[in-house]
XYZ file of C-alpha atoms in Angstrom:
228
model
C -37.050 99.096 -26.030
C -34.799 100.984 -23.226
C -32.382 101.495 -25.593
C -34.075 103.753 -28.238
C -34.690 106.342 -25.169
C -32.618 108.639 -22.897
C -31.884 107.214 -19.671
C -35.120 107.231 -16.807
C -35.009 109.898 -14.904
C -36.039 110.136 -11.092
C -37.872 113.201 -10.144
C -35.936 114.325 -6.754
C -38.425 117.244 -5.786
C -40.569 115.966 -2.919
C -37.033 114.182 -2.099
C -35.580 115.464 1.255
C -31.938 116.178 1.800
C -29.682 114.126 2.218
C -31.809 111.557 0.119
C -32.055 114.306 -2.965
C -28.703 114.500 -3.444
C -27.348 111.182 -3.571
C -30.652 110.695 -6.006
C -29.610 113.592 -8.130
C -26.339 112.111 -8.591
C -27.734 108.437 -9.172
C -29.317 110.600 -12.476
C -25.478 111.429 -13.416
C -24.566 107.711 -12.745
C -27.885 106.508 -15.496
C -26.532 108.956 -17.435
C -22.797 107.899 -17.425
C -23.580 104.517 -18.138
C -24.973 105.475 -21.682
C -21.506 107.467 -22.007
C -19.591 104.468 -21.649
C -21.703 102.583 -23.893
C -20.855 105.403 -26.711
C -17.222 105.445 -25.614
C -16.823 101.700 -25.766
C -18.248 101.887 -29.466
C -16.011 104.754 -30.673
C -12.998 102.922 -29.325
C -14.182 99.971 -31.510
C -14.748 102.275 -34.703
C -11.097 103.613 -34.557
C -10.062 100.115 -33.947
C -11.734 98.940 -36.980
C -10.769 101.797 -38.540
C -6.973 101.465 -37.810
C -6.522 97.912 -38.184
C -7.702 98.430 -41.769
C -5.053 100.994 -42.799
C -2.377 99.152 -40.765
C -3.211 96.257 -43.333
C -3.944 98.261 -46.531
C -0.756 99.785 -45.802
C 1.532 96.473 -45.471
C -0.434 94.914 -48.312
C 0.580 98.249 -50.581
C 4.290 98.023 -49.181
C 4.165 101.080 -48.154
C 6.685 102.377 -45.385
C 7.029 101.159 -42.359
C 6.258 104.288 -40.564
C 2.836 104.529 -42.046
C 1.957 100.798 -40.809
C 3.382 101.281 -37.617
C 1.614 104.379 -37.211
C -2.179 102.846 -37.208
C -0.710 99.614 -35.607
C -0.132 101.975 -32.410
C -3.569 103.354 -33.351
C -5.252 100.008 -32.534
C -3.253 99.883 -29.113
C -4.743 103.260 -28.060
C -8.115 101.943 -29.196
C -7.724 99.126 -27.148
C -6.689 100.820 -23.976
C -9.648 102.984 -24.088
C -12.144 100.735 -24.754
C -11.144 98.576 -22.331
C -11.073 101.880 -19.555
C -14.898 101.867 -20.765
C -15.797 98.496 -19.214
C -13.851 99.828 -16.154
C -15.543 102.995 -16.313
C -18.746 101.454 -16.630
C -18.432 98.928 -13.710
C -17.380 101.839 -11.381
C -20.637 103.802 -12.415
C -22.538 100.928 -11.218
C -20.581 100.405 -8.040
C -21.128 103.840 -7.618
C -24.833 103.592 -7.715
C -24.910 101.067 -5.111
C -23.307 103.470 -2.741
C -25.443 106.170 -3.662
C -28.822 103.888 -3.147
C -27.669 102.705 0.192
C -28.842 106.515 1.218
C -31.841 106.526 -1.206
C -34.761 104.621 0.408
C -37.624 106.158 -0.867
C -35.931 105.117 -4.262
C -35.068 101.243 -2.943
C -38.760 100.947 -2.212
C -39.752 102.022 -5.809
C -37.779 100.140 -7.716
C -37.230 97.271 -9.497
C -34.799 95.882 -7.326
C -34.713 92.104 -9.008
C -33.690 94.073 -12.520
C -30.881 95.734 -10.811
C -29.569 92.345 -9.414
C -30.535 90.793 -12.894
C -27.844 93.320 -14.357
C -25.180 93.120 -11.867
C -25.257 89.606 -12.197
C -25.052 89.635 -16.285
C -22.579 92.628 -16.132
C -19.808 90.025 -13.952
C -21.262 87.038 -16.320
C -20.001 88.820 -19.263
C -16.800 90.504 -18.201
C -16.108 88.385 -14.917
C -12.192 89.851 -15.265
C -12.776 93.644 -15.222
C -10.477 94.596 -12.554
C -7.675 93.016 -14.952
C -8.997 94.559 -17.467
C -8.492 97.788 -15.873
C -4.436 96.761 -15.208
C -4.036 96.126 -18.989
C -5.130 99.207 -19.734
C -3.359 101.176 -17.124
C -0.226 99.483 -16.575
C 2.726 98.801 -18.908
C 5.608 96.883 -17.087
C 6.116 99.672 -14.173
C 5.222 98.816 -11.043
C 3.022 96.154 -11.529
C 4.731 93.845 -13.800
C 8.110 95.610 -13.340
C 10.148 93.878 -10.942
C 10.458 89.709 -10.040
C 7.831 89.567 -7.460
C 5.507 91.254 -9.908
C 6.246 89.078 -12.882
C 5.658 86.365 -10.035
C 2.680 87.430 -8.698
C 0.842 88.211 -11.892
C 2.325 85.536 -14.883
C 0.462 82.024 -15.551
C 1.064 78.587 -13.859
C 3.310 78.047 -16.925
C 5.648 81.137 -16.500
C 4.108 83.278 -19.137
C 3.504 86.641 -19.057
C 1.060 89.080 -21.300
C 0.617 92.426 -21.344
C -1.106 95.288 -23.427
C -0.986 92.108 -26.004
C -3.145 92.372 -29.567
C -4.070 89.353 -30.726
C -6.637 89.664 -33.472
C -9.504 92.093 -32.247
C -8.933 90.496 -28.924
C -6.566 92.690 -25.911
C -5.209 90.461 -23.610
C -3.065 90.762 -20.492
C -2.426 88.236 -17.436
C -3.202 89.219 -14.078
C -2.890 87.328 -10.729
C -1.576 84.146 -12.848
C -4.948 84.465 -15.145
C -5.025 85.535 -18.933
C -7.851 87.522 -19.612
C -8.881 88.962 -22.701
C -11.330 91.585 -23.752
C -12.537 91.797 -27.391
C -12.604 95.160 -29.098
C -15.556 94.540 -30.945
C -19.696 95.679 -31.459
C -20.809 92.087 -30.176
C -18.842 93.386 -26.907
C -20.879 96.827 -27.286
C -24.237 94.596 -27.687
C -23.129 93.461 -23.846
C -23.024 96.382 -22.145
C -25.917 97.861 -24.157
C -27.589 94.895 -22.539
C -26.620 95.636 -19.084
C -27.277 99.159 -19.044
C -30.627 98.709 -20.464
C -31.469 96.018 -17.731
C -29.864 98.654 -14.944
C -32.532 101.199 -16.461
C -35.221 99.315 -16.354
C -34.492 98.658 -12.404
C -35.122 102.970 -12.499
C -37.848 103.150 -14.797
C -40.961 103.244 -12.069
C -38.897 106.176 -10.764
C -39.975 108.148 -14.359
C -43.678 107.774 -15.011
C -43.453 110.044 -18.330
C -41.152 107.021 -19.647
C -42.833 104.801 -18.202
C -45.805 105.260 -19.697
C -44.562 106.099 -23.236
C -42.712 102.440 -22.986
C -45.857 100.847 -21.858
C -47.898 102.144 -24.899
C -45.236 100.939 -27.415
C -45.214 97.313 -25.669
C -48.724 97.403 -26.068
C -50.586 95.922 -29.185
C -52.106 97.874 -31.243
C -55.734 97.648 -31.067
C -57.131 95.162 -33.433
C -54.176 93.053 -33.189
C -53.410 90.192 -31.838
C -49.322 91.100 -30.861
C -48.330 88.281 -33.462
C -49.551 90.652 -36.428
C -52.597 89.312 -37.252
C -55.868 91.000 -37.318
């Protein structure tokens, strides 16, 4: 249900400084990870999008410039959704920090839901810090020189990077090939997580609160399972 809603909201007033601020910004942080979520799913769209005329376009013959052109289109898809999940992950790193000065907030959350998406959000993208070096790094100084090649290519001497295979970006870091796919079933994920991270706030905002209660609630008359 968290997901048809803005995100909760907690009401700093009666906070005292320096607790208000770091609250106020844990608002921006909620806020941001919604952002991300949109981001991630517009990267996927142009993706989609791009992939399609690459394809109609080598299916029509036509010239090689035109295919090439949406074929780089995917790539910058690619790179920013994957800057997305980074993005994301910082946000909630971020709120950590901010919480570690917030106890009035600490005592009135949901704590367990917080851990609950922390531990989902490293379940499903366990990799992110690579994910962040595909993204951001071509062969310069990461993969540019001997040691680097060394450092970050598989057991077998391989080495990936900024590589499109299918709907699925893939690089190798620290002798690991990870892969993130550019796709709405990876959207679904973090939708997941941030929905779990806002319920951890939602005691914080009794007007959602309450409105989310009554819609869990049966109707009256009913038995939840839609009988009468």
């Amino acid at each position: 249900m968290a997901s048809a809603f803005a995100a909760p909201r907690i009401n700093t007033v009666s906070y005292s400084e320096p607790e208000r601020e770091h609250a106020d910004v844990i608002n921006m942080l909620l806020r941001g990870l919604d952002d991300e979520c949109r981001a991630f799913m517009g990267a996927v769209q142009l993706f989609e999008h791009a992939s399609a005329e690459m394809l109609k376009r080598l299916r029509d013959d036509d010239s090689r410039a035109e295919s090439d052109k949406f074929r780089e289109w995917t790539f910058i898809a690619a790179r920013d959704a994957t800057g997305s999940v980074f993005r994301f992950y910082e946000e909630m790193a971020a709120i950590g920090i901010n919480l570690g000065h917030c106890p009035s907030v600490r005592a009135a959350m949901n704590v367990a839901k917080k851990r609950q998406a922390t531990r989902t959000f490293r379940t499903l993208f366990p990799n992110v810090e690579g994910m962040r070096h595909s993204a951001q790094h071509s062969f310069g100084m990461m993969y540019g020189t001997p040691n680097g090649r060394a450092e970050h290519s598989t057991p077998e001497g391989s080495l990936y990077v900024n590589n499109l295979i299918g709907d699925e970006f893939e690089t190798t870091y620290r002798r690991r090939r990870i892969r993130l796919r550019i796709h709405a079933d990876t959207h679904a994920s973090l939708i997941q997580v941030r929905d779990l991270y806002w319920a951890a706030f939602e005691p914080l905002d009794m007007w959602r609160s309450r409105l989310l209660a009554g819609l869990r609630k049966p109707a009256q008359g009913s038995t939840g399972d839609g009988t009468q």
